[in-house]
Coordinates of C-alpha atoms in Angstrom, one line a residue:
Chain A
M1 CA 137.5 33.8 -1.9
P2 CA 133.9 33.4 -0.9
G3 CA 131.8 30.4 -1.9
K4 CA 132.7 26.7 -1.4
P5 CA 135.9 26.2 0.7
N6 CA 138.8 24.7 -1.1
F7 CA 139.7 22.4 1.8
S8 CA 137.9 21.2 4.9
G9 CA 137.8 18.4 7.4
V10 CA 140.6 16.2 8.6
I11 CA 144.0 16.7 6.9
A12 CA 147.1 14.7 7.7
P13 CA 150.6 16.2 7.3
V14 CA 151.7 12.9 5.7
L15 CA 154.7 11.2 7.3
T16 CA 157.6 10.6 4.9
P17 CA 158.9 7.0 5.2
F18 CA 162.5 6.3 4.3
G19 CA 163.7 3.0 2.8
E20 CA 166.7 0.8 3.6
D21 CA 169.0 3.0 1.5
G22 CA 168.1 6.2 3.4
G23 CA 166.1 7.7 0.6
P24 CA 162.4 8.5 0.7
D25 CA 160.4 5.3 0.0
P26 CA 157.7 6.1 -2.6
D27 CA 155.9 2.8 -2.2
R28 CA 155.5 3.1 1.6
F29 CA 154.6 6.8 1.1
V30 CA 151.8 6.1 -1.4
D31 CA 150.5 3.2 0.7
H32 CA 150.4 5.4 3.7
A33 CA 148.6 8.3 1.8
E34 CA 146.0 5.9 0.4
W35 CA 145.4 4.4 3.8
L36 CA 144.9 7.8 5.3
L37 CA 142.3 8.7 2.7
A38 CA 140.6 5.4 3.2
T39 CA 140.4 5.7 7.0
G40 CA 139.1 9.2 7.6
C41 CA 141.3 11.9 6.1
T42 CA 139.4 14.3 3.7
A43 CA 142.7 15.6 2.2
L44 CA 146.5 15.4 2.7
A45 CA 149.1 18.0 3.5
P46 CA 152.4 16.2 2.6
F47 CA 155.7 18.0 3.3
G48 CA 154.9 19.6 6.6
T49 CA 156.9 19.7 9.8
T50 CA 155.6 16.1 10.6
S51 CA 156.8 15.0 7.1
E52 CA 160.4 16.0 7.8
A53 CA 160.0 18.2 4.7
N54 CA 162.9 20.4 5.5
S55 CA 165.1 17.3 5.8
L56 CA 164.3 16.4 2.2
A57 CA 166.1 17.6 -0.9
L58 CA 163.9 19.9 -3.1
D59 CA 164.1 17.2 -5.8
E60 CA 162.9 14.5 -3.4
R61 CA 159.9 16.7 -2.5
M62 CA 158.9 17.1 -6.1
E63 CA 159.3 13.5 -6.9
L64 CA 157.3 12.3 -4.0
L65 CA 154.4 14.6 -4.9
E66 CA 154.4 13.2 -8.4
D67 CA 154.4 9.7 -6.9
L68 CA 151.1 10.5 -5.0
I69 CA 149.4 11.8 -8.2
D70 CA 150.8 9.0 -10.4
A71 CA 149.3 6.5 -7.9
G72 CA 145.8 8.0 -8.6
I73 CA 145.3 10.4 -5.7
E74 CA 143.2 13.4 -6.7
P75 CA 145.5 16.4 -6.9
A76 CA 142.7 18.6 -5.6
L77 CA 143.0 16.8 -2.3
L78 CA 146.6 17.7 -1.9
M79 CA 148.0 20.7 0.0
P80 CA 151.8 20.2 -0.1
G81 CA 154.1 22.3 1.9
T82 CA 156.3 24.5 -0.4
G83 CA 157.8 27.1 2.0
T84 CA 161.6 27.3 2.2
C85 CA 163.8 30.2 3.2
S86 CA 164.2 31.6 -0.3
V87 CA 161.7 33.2 -2.7
A88 CA 163.2 31.3 -5.6
D89 CA 163.0 27.8 -4.2
T90 CA 159.6 28.4 -2.7
A91 CA 158.3 29.7 -6.0
M92 CA 159.7 26.7 -7.8
L93 CA 158.1 24.2 -5.5
T94 CA 154.8 26.1 -5.6
Q95 CA 154.7 26.3 -9.3
H96 CA 155.4 22.6 -9.5
A97 CA 152.5 21.9 -7.2
V98 CA 150.1 24.2 -9.1
D99 CA 151.1 22.7 -12.4
L100 CA 150.2 19.3 -11.0
G101 CA 146.8 20.6 -10.1
C102 CA 147.2 20.6 -6.3
G103 CA 144.2 22.1 -4.5
G104 CA 146.5 24.4 -2.5
V105 CA 149.9 24.8 -0.9
L106 CA 150.8 25.3 2.7
M107 CA 153.6 27.8 3.0
L108 CA 156.1 28.4 5.8
P109 CA 157.5 31.9 6.1
P110 CA 161.2 32.2 5.4
F111 CA 162.6 31.0 8.7
Y112 CA 166.4 31.7 8.7
Y113 CA 166.5 35.4 9.6
K114 CA 164.7 36.0 12.9
N115 CA 162.3 39.0 13.5
P116 CA 162.1 39.9 9.9
G117 CA 159.1 42.2 10.5
D118 CA 155.8 42.3 8.7
E119 CA 157.0 44.5 5.8
G120 CA 159.8 42.0 4.9
L121 CA 157.5 39.1 5.2
F122 CA 154.8 40.8 3.1
R123 CA 157.3 41.5 0.3
Y124 CA 158.5 37.9 0.5
F125 CA 155.0 36.5 0.0
A126 CA 154.2 39.1 -2.7
E127 CA 157.3 38.1 -4.6
V128 CA 156.5 34.4 -4.4
I129 CA 152.9 35.0 -5.5
E130 CA 154.0 37.3 -8.4
E131 CA 156.8 34.9 -9.5
V132 CA 154.3 32.0 -9.7
G133 CA 151.8 34.3 -11.3
D134 CA 149.1 31.7 -11.6
D135 CA 145.4 32.2 -10.8
R136 CA 145.1 28.6 -9.8
L137 CA 147.4 29.1 -6.8
K138 CA 145.5 28.7 -3.4
L139 CA 147.9 29.6 -0.6
Y140 CA 147.6 28.6 3.0
L141 CA 149.8 30.4 5.5
Y142 CA 151.7 28.0 7.8
H143 CA 151.9 29.6 11.3
I144 CA 154.2 27.5 13.5
P145 CA 156.2 29.9 15.7
P146 CA 157.4 27.2 18.1
V147 CA 159.5 25.7 15.3
A148 CA 159.9 28.3 12.6
Q149 CA 160.3 31.1 15.1
V150 CA 158.9 33.4 12.5
G151 CA 155.2 33.8 12.2
F152 CA 152.2 35.8 11.0
T153 CA 150.7 38.7 12.8
L154 CA 147.0 39.7 12.3
D155 CA 148.2 42.8 10.5
L156 CA 150.2 40.7 8.0
I157 CA 147.4 38.3 7.4
A158 CA 145.0 41.2 6.8
R159 CA 147.4 42.8 4.4
L160 CA 148.0 39.6 2.4
R161 CA 144.3 38.8 2.2
K162 CA 143.6 42.3 1.0
E163 CA 146.3 42.3 -1.6
F164 CA 145.8 38.7 -2.8
P165 CA 142.1 37.9 -1.9
A166 CA 141.8 35.1 -4.5
T167 CA 145.2 33.5 -3.5
V168 CA 145.7 33.8 0.2
V169 CA 142.7 31.7 1.3
G170 CA 143.6 30.0 4.5
M171 CA 145.9 29.2 7.3
K172 CA 147.2 26.4 9.5
D173 CA 147.8 27.7 13.1
S174 CA 150.3 25.6 15.0
S175 CA 151.0 28.3 17.6
G176 CA 149.3 26.2 20.3
D177 CA 147.9 29.6 21.4
W178 CA 144.1 29.6 21.7
N179 CA 144.0 33.4 22.0
N180 CA 145.7 33.7 18.6
M181 CA 143.4 31.1 17.0
K182 CA 140.3 32.9 18.3
A183 CA 141.6 36.3 17.1
V184 CA 142.3 35.0 13.6
L185 CA 138.9 33.3 13.4
E186 CA 137.1 36.4 14.6
A187 CA 139.0 38.8 12.4
F188 CA 138.7 36.9 9.1
P189 CA 135.3 35.1 8.6
G190 CA 135.5 32.9 5.5
F191 CA 139.2 32.4 5.9
E192 CA 139.9 28.6 5.8
F193 CA 141.3 28.1 9.2
F194 CA 142.9 24.9 10.5
P195 CA 144.3 24.5 14.0
G196 CA 147.6 22.6 13.9
A197 CA 146.5 20.2 16.7
E198 CA 143.2 18.7 17.7
L199 CA 143.2 20.1 21.2
Y200 CA 141.4 23.1 19.7
F201 CA 139.5 21.2 17.0
L202 CA 135.9 21.6 18.3
P203 CA 136.4 25.2 19.7
C204 CA 137.7 26.2 16.3
L205 CA 134.9 24.5 14.4
R206 CA 132.4 26.4 16.6
K207 CA 134.0 29.7 15.6
G208 CA 134.0 28.9 11.9
G209 CA 137.1 26.8 11.5
A210 CA 137.4 24.6 8.4
G211 CA 138.9 21.5 10.0
V212 CA 142.2 20.4 11.4
I213 CA 145.7 19.6 10.1
S214 CA 147.3 17.5 12.7
A215 CA 150.4 15.3 13.0
S216 CA 148.3 12.7 14.9
A217 CA 145.9 12.4 11.9
N218 CA 148.6 10.0 10.7
V219 CA 147.5 7.5 13.3
G220 CA 144.1 8.7 14.4
A221 CA 142.2 10.1 11.4
A222 CA 139.0 8.0 12.2
G223 CA 138.4 9.7 15.6
L224 CA 139.1 13.1 14.2
R225 CA 136.7 12.4 11.3
R226 CA 133.9 11.3 13.7
L227 CA 134.2 14.7 15.5
F228 CA 134.3 16.6 12.2
D229 CA 131.2 14.8 10.9
G230 CA 129.3 15.2 14.2
W231 CA 130.5 18.4 15.6
Q232 CA 127.1 20.0 15.7
G233 CA 125.6 16.9 17.4
A234 CA 125.1 16.0 21.0
G235 CA 128.2 13.9 21.5
A236 CA 130.7 16.4 20.2
D237 CA 132.1 17.6 23.5
R238 CA 132.7 14.0 24.6
L239 CA 134.5 13.2 21.4
Q240 CA 136.6 16.3 21.7
E241 CA 137.5 15.2 25.3
E242 CA 138.6 11.7 24.1
I243 CA 140.6 13.2 21.3
G244 CA 142.2 15.7 23.6
A245 CA 143.2 12.9 26.0
L246 CA 144.7 10.8 23.3
R247 CA 146.7 13.8 22.0
T248 CA 147.9 14.6 25.5
T249 CA 149.3 11.0 25.8
L250 CA 150.9 11.2 22.3
Q251 CA 152.6 14.5 23.4
G252 CA 154.4 12.6 26.1
F253 CA 156.8 11.3 23.4
P254 CA 158.7 13.0 20.6
M255 CA 155.9 13.2 18.1
I256 CA 157.4 12.4 14.7
P257 CA 159.5 9.4 15.9
L258 CA 156.5 8.2 17.9
L259 CA 154.2 8.2 14.9
K260 CA 156.7 6.4 12.8
A261 CA 157.3 3.8 15.6
L262 CA 153.5 3.2 15.9
I263 CA 153.2 2.6 12.2
A264 CA 156.3 0.4 12.1
H265 CA 154.8 -1.7 15.0
Y266 CA 151.3 -2.1 13.6
R267 CA 152.5 -2.7 10.1
D268 CA 155.2 -5.1 11.4
D269 CA 157.6 -3.1 9.2
P270 CA 160.6 -1.9 11.2
V271 CA 161.9 0.2 8.4
W272 CA 159.0 2.6 8.9
A273 CA 160.6 3.7 12.2
V274 CA 163.5 5.4 10.4
T275 CA 163.8 9.2 10.6
R276 CA 166.3 11.5 9.0
P277 CA 168.9 13.3 11.1
P278 CA 168.7 15.5 13.0
L279 CA 165.6 13.6 14.1
L280 CA 166.3 10.2 15.8
P281 CA 164.0 7.2 15.8
L282 CA 162.5 6.2 19.2
A283 CA 164.6 3.7 21.1
K284 CA 163.0 0.2 21.3
A285 CA 162.1 0.5 25.0
E286 CA 160.6 3.9 24.5
A287 CA 158.5 2.7 21.6
D288 CA 157.3 -0.3 23.6
R289 CA 156.3 1.9 26.4
A290 CA 154.4 4.2 24.1
I291 CA 152.6 1.3 22.4
K292 CA 151.6 -0.1 25.8
T293 CA 150.5 3.2 27.3
L294 CA 148.4 4.1 24.3
A295 CA 146.8 0.6 24.2
D296 CA 146.1 0.6 28.0
Q297 CA 144.8 4.1 28.3
H298 CA 143.1 4.6 25.0
G299 CA 142.5 1.2 23.5
F300 CA 144.7 2.5 20.7
R301 CA 145.7 0.3 17.8
L302 CA 146.1 0.6 14.0
E303 CA 144.5 -1.7 11.4
F304 CA 146.0 -2.1 8.0
A305 CA 143.7 -4.5 6.3
E306 CA 142.6 -2.0 3.7
A307 CA 146.2 -1.2 2.7
A308 CA 146.9 -4.7 1.3
Chain B
M1 CA 194.9 17.9 10.9
P2 CA 198.1 19.4 12.3
G3 CA 200.6 21.4 10.2
K4 CA 199.9 24.4 8.2
P5 CA 196.4 25.8 8.7
N6 CA 194.0 25.7 5.7
F7 CA 192.7 29.2 6.4
S8 CA 193.8 32.1 8.5
G9 CA 193.5 35.9 8.6
V10 CA 190.7 38.1 7.6
I11 CA 187.8 36.4 5.8
A12 CA 184.8 38.2 4.5
P13 CA 181.4 36.6 4.3
V14 CA 180.9 38.1 0.9
L15 CA 177.7 40.2 0.3
T16 CA 175.5 39.0 -2.5
P17 CA 174.5 41.9 -4.8
F18 CA 171.2 41.7 -6.7
G19 CA 170.7 43.2 -10.1
E20 CA 167.8 45.2 -11.5
D21 CA 165.9 42.0 -12.3
G22 CA 166.1 40.8 -8.7
G23 CA 168.5 38.0 -9.6
P24 CA 172.0 37.7 -8.1
D25 CA 174.4 39.9 -10.1
P26 CA 177.5 38.0 -11.1
D27 CA 179.5 41.0 -12.3
R28 CA 179.0 43.1 -9.2
F29 CA 179.6 39.9 -7.1
V30 CA 182.9 39.2 -8.7
D31 CA 184.0 42.9 -8.6
H32 CA 183.2 42.9 -4.9
A33 CA 185.1 39.7 -4.2
E34 CA 188.2 40.9 -6.1
W35 CA 188.1 44.2 -4.3
L36 CA 187.9 42.4 -1.0
L37 CA 191.0 40.3 -1.8
A38 CA 192.8 43.4 -3.1
T39 CA 192.1 45.5 0.0
G40 CA 192.9 43.2 2.9
C41 CA 191.0 39.9 2.9
T42 CA 193.1 36.8 3.0
A43 CA 190.2 34.6 1.9
L44 CA 186.5 34.7 1.2
A45 CA 183.5 32.9 2.8
P46 CA 180.6 33.5 0.3
F47 CA 177.1 32.3 1.2
G48 CA 177.1 33.0 4.9
T49 CA 174.4 34.8 6.9
T50 CA 175.7 38.2 5.6
S51 CA 175.5 36.9 2.0
E52 CA 171.7 36.2 2.3
A53 CA 172.7 32.7 1.4
N54 CA 169.5 31.2 2.6
S55 CA 167.5 33.6 0.5
L56 CA 169.2 32.2 -2.6
A57 CA 168.1 29.2 -4.6
L58 CA 170.5 26.2 -4.5
D59 CA 171.2 26.7 -8.2
E60 CA 172.0 30.4 -7.7
R61 CA 174.5 29.5 -5.0
M62 CA 176.3 27.0 -7.2
E63 CA 176.4 29.4 -10.2
L64 CA 177.8 32.3 -8.2
L65 CA 180.5 30.1 -6.8
E66 CA 181.5 29.1 -10.3
D67 CA 181.5 32.8 -11.3
L68 CA 184.1 33.5 -8.7
I69 CA 186.4 30.8 -9.9
D70 CA 185.8 31.5 -13.6
A71 CA 186.9 35.0 -12.8
G72 CA 190.3 33.7 -11.7
I73 CA 189.9 33.7 -7.9
E74 CA 191.9 30.9 -6.4
P75 CA 189.5 28.2 -5.2
A76 CA 191.8 27.4 -2.3
L77 CA 190.9 30.9 -0.9
L78 CA 187.2 30.1 -0.9
M79 CA 185.2 28.7 2.1
P80 CA 181.6 28.8 0.8
G81 CA 178.6 28.2 3.1
T82 CA 176.9 24.9 2.2
G83 CA 174.7 24.1 5.2
T84 CA 171.0 23.8 4.6
C85 CA 168.3 21.9 6.6
S86 CA 168.7 18.7 4.7
V87 CA 171.5 16.2 4.4
A88 CA 170.9 15.7 0.7
D89 CA 171.0 19.4 -0.3
T90 CA 173.9 20.1 2.0
A91 CA 175.9 17.1 0.6
M92 CA 175.1 18.3 -2.9
L93 CA 176.3 21.9 -2.3
T94 CA 179.4 20.6 -0.4
Q95 CA 180.3 18.1 -3.2
H96 CA 180.0 20.9 -5.7
A97 CA 182.4 23.1 -3.7
V98 CA 184.9 20.3 -3.2
D99 CA 184.9 19.4 -6.9
L100 CA 185.7 23.0 -7.7
G101 CA 188.7 22.8 -5.4
C102 CA 187.4 25.1 -2.6
G103 CA 189.8 25.2 0.4
G104 CA 186.9 24.5 2.8
V105 CA 183.2 24.8 3.4
L106 CA 181.4 26.6 6.3
M107 CA 178.5 24.5 7.4
L108 CA 175.4 25.5 9.3
P109 CA 173.7 22.8 11.4
P110 CA 170.2 21.9 10.1
F111 CA 168.2 24.7 11.6
Y112 CA 164.5 23.9 11.2
Y113 CA 163.9 21.5 14.1
K114 CA 164.8 23.1 17.4
N115 CA 166.7 21.3 20.2
P116 CA 167.7 18.4 18.0
G117 CA 170.3 17.2 20.5
D118 CA 173.9 16.3 20.0
E119 CA 173.3 12.8 18.8
G120 CA 170.9 13.9 16.0
L121 CA 173.4 16.6 14.9
F122 CA 176.3 14.2 15.0
R123 CA 174.4 11.8 12.8
Y124 CA 173.5 14.6 10.5
F125 CA 177.1 15.7 10.0
A126 CA 178.3 12.1 9.8
E127 CA 175.8 11.4 7.0
V128 CA 176.9 14.6 5.1
I129 CA 180.5 13.7 5.4
E130 CA 180.0 10.1 4.4
E131 CA 177.7 11.1 1.5
V132 CA 180.3 13.4 0.1
G133 CA 183.0 10.8 0.9
D134 CA 185.9 12.9 -0.3
D135 CA 189.3 13.3 1.5
R136 CA 189.6 16.8 0.1
L137 CA 186.7 18.0 2.2
K138 CA 187.7 20.5 4.9
L139 CA 184.7 21.3 7.0
Y140 CA 184.3 24.4 9.3
L141 CA 181.4 24.3 11.7
Y142 CA 179.2 27.4 11.6
H143 CA 178.0 28.2 15.1
I144 CA 175.5 31.1 15.1
P145 CA 172.8 30.3 17.7
P146 CA 171.4 33.9 17.7
V147 CA 170.1 33.2 14.1
A148 CA 170.2 29.4 13.5
Q149 CA 168.9 28.8 17.1
V150 CA 170.7 25.4 16.8
G151 CA 174.4 25.3 17.7
F152 CA 177.4 23.1 18.6
T153 CA 178.2 22.1 22.1
L154 CA 181.8 21.3 23.2
D155 CA 180.9 17.6 23.4
L156 CA 179.6 17.6 19.8
I157 CA 182.7 19.4 18.5
A158 CA 184.9 16.9 20.3
R159 CA 183.0 14.0 18.9
L160 CA 183.1 15.3 15.3
R161 CA 186.8 16.0 15.6
K162 CA 187.5 12.6 17.0
E163 CA 185.5 10.8 14.3
F164 CA 186.6 13.0 11.4
P165 CA 189.9 14.5 12.4
A166 CA 191.1 15.2 8.8
T167 CA 187.7 16.7 7.8
V168 CA 186.3 18.7 10.7
V169 CA 189.2 21.2 11.0
G170 CA 187.7 24.5 12.2
M171 CA 184.8 26.7 13.3
K172 CA 183.3 30.1 13.0
D173 CA 181.8 31.2 16.3
S174 CA 179.1 33.8 15.9
S175 CA 177.6 33.2 19.4
G176 CA 178.8 36.6 20.5
D177 CA 179.7 34.7 23.8
W178 CA 183.3 35.2 24.9
N179 CA 183.0 32.3 27.4
N180 CA 182.1 30.0 24.6
M181 CA 184.9 31.2 22.4
K182 CA 187.4 30.8 25.2
A183 CA 186.2 27.3 26.0
V184 CA 186.5 26.1 22.4
L185 CA 189.9 27.7 22.0
E186 CA 191.1 26.1 25.2
A187 CA 189.6 22.7 24.5
F188 CA 190.8 22.3 21.0
P189 CA 194.3 23.6 20.3
G190 CA 195.1 23.5 16.5
F191 CA 191.4 23.8 15.6
E192 CA 191.1 26.7 13.1
F193 CA 189.0 29.0 15.1
F194 CA 187.4 32.2 13.8
P195 CA 185.2 34.5 15.9
G196 CA 182.2 35.7 13.9
A197 CA 182.8 39.4 14.8
E198 CA 185.9 41.5 15.4
L199 CA 185.0 42.5 18.9
Y200 CA 186.9 39.4 20.0
F201 CA 189.5 39.4 17.3
L202 CA 192.6 40.1 19.4
P203 CA 191.5 38.1 22.4
C204 CA 191.0 35.1 20.2
L205 CA 194.3 35.5 18.4
R206 CA 196.0 35.6 21.8
K207 CA 194.5 32.3 22.6
G208 CA 195.4 30.6 19.3
G209 CA 192.6 31.8 17.0
A210 CA 193.2 31.6 13.3
G211 CA 191.7 34.9 12.2
V212 CA 188.2 36.4 11.9
I213 CA 185.2 35.9 9.6
S214 CA 183.1 39.0 10.0
A215 CA 180.3 40.8 8.1
S216 CA 182.1 44.1 8.5
A217 CA 185.1 42.8 6.6
N218 CA 182.9 43.6 3.6
V219 CA 183.6 47.3 4.3
G220 CA 186.6 47.3 6.7
A221 CA 189.1 44.6 5.6
A222 CA 192.1 46.9 5.7
G223 CA 191.8 47.7 9.4
L224 CA 191.2 44.1 10.3
R225 CA 194.2 43.1 8.3
R226 CA 196.4 45.6 10.1
L227 CA 195.5 44.0 13.3
F228 CA 196.0 40.5 12.0
D229 CA 199.5 41.4 10.6
G230 CA 200.5 43.3 13.8
W231 CA 198.7 41.5 16.6
Q232 CA 202.0 40.6 18.4
G233 CA 203.2 44.2 18.1
A234 CA 203.0 47.1 20.5
G235 CA 200.0 48.8 18.9
A236 CA 197.7 45.8 18.8
D237 CA 195.5 46.8 21.7
R238 CA 194.9 50.2 20.3
L239 CA 194.0 48.7 16.9
Q240 CA 191.6 46.3 18.6
E241 CA 190.0 49.3 20.4
E242 CA 189.5 51.3 17.2
I243 CA 188.1 48.2 15.4
G244 CA 185.8 47.5 18.3
A245 CA 184.5 51.1 18.3
L246 CA 183.8 51.0 14.6
R247 CA 182.0 47.7 15.0
T248 CA 179.9 49.1 17.8
T249 CA 178.7 52.0 15.5
L250 CA 178.0 49.6 12.7
Q251 CA 175.8 47.5 15.0
G252 CA 173.6 50.5 15.6
F253 CA 172.0 49.7 12.2
P254 CA 170.6 46.5 10.6
M255 CA 174.0 45.0 9.5
I256 CA 173.3 43.5 6.1
P257 CA 171.2 46.4 4.7
L258 CA 173.8 48.8 6.2
L259 CA 176.7 47.2 4.4
K260 CA 174.9 47.2 1.1
A261 CA 173.9 50.8 1.6
L262 CA 177.6 51.8 2.3
I263 CA 178.8 50.1 -0.9
A264 CA 176.0 51.5 -2.9
H265 CA 176.9 55.0 -1.7
Y266 CA 180.7 54.9 -2.2
R267 CA 180.4 53.0 -5.5
D268 CA 177.7 55.5 -6.5
D269 CA 175.6 52.4 -7.6
P270 CA 172.2 52.5 -6.0
V271 CA 171.4 48.9 -7.2
W272 CA 173.9 47.6 -4.7
A273 CA 171.5 48.6 -1.8
V274 CA 169.0 45.9 -2.9
T275 CA 168.3 43.1 -0.5
R276 CA 166.1 40.1 -0.9
P277 CA 163.0 39.7 1.2
P278 CA 162.5 39.1 4.1
L279 CA 165.4 41.6 4.5
L280 CA 164.7 45.2 3.5
P281 CA 167.0 47.8 2.2
L282 CA 167.9 50.7 4.5
A283 CA 165.6 53.7 4.0
K284 CA 167.3 56.7 2.4
A285 CA 167.3 58.8 5.6
E286 CA 168.7 56.0 7.7
A287 CA 171.4 55.3 5.1
D288 CA 172.4 59.0 5.1
R289 CA 172.5 59.0 8.9
A290 CA 174.7 55.9 8.9
I291 CA 177.1 57.3 6.3
K292 CA 177.4 60.6 8.2
T293 CA 177.8 59.0 11.6
L294 CA 180.6 56.6 10.4
A295 CA 182.4 59.5 8.6
D296 CA 182.2 61.8 11.6
Q297 CA 183.1 59.4 14.3
H298 CA 185.5 57.1 12.5
G299 CA 186.6 58.9 9.4
F300 CA 185.0 56.0 7.5
R301 CA 184.9 55.9 3.7
L302 CA 185.4 53.4 1.0
E303 CA 187.7 53.7 -2.0
F304 CA 187.1 51.8 -5.2
A305 CA 189.9 52.9 -7.4
E306 CA 191.3 49.4 -7.6
A307 CA 188.0 48.0 -8.8
A308 CA 187.8 50.0 -12.1

């Protein structure tokens, strides 16, 4: 657990592009992942909420992960999401990721039954870890109560860390609740902590945070990286302010369809805008308004020269 | 769509027993299903909320369904749950059920993303139905907002029925909201409507309901069946009152662990009490208290002579 952290910096929950046939598009997916690593991301977290992971079949998730690695992306840089509602499917996805050499996995709690309680969640994670039974497993807890409704209390985190100190090494906190982030950072020094949005990036770094895992890293990794590289320098507060202002504008639109619309626009590739139901793509007028607002207010644009 | 209903009467969302190794136990599962049909159930809805379906692997669900049919249970009497968060996995489970000849499927909406909106949900169901592309498919909407958080509005039901009249034939309503049940029953005559709990069994029958799909049918099918067979008779209100009182007592305990504890006790088979995390089995003292309360207040007991 102590020593060099497994992950740090700017991590994108990689968007999942779909092709004309409605299936996940491995070529666009790999292109996007490579572009993210080339333009600021230090690592990638495919199959998160932003990735529409739960709208993918289990098979599709495993195949897409293999596609990234087959394309030459270092498995140690990958922290795929592997949490489902069942111990068995979660253990299967997790074992698959570990066998491929992934640096870690980001695991949702089982999210069907509400208010399961800490004891039930503890047993769930214990069973997954024991079923995988692999020392290479590095598990990051995925705390996102606004969506999953089920989350991690401080007591549960403490118990999991105590029981599995070499395995439960970090957390993504998408609660949006600064008091919770602060409490986790203070309670668990050395825990690899990532806020789930950059509004709290600098405050978290100053309290020992490891980086950020944010949807908007899909279209704004460079700015996040400048802050990560320079957070102890003089301009950090101003960078945080700019990043926060951009994020606030992005949040004025449905996030996942917006990110896909931006990439579709700047890649001149309309297929990129496709989402899977129940998510809907942004309507044309809404996408145009978003592109204009972002350009006018933040000078926002994307460059894809490197991706050729 | 009109004509003889596909399903009616008392339908149990079949509990899933786990064996000593933690895996689903096909023998106990088949025994329980046969006992339910022998003691009052008109049909079975395996893989619902009560069945811990979302705690099962996709493979486990398909194997257990095959076990029921291999044991000789008429597929037309089966309405397995097949809803997941993804079109692809849902279509796979649904196709599997249709190919086995199941009389219908009970389908949760995708429940990861919250507030998806009617248009996103419509497209989701349309994609599933088109992907399965099979005239034999009879789809029952599974409305359970207290757990899934995502549900069906009247507008969405109307649109699905209009677009797929031969496929979207019914609904289980576990909202617990009588106003919603009444509104659906009034808006859609001929729709095969099942309240998700027997507190509203008689009121729904009187407004055209098709039966009931209730957790407690796992331990109380006979009483429910008496009401279903005699609902137009003189004693119906008293039967509803007794059934309601029993349900109210059952609801004083966590439902799924309670049902398993009751079967474990009366079958003298402690393994039956096992649940999968995040659910926890009832503690011994709590189970004893439940057994005593039910016996004292309702003369409740289970007989398993037929299951030998």
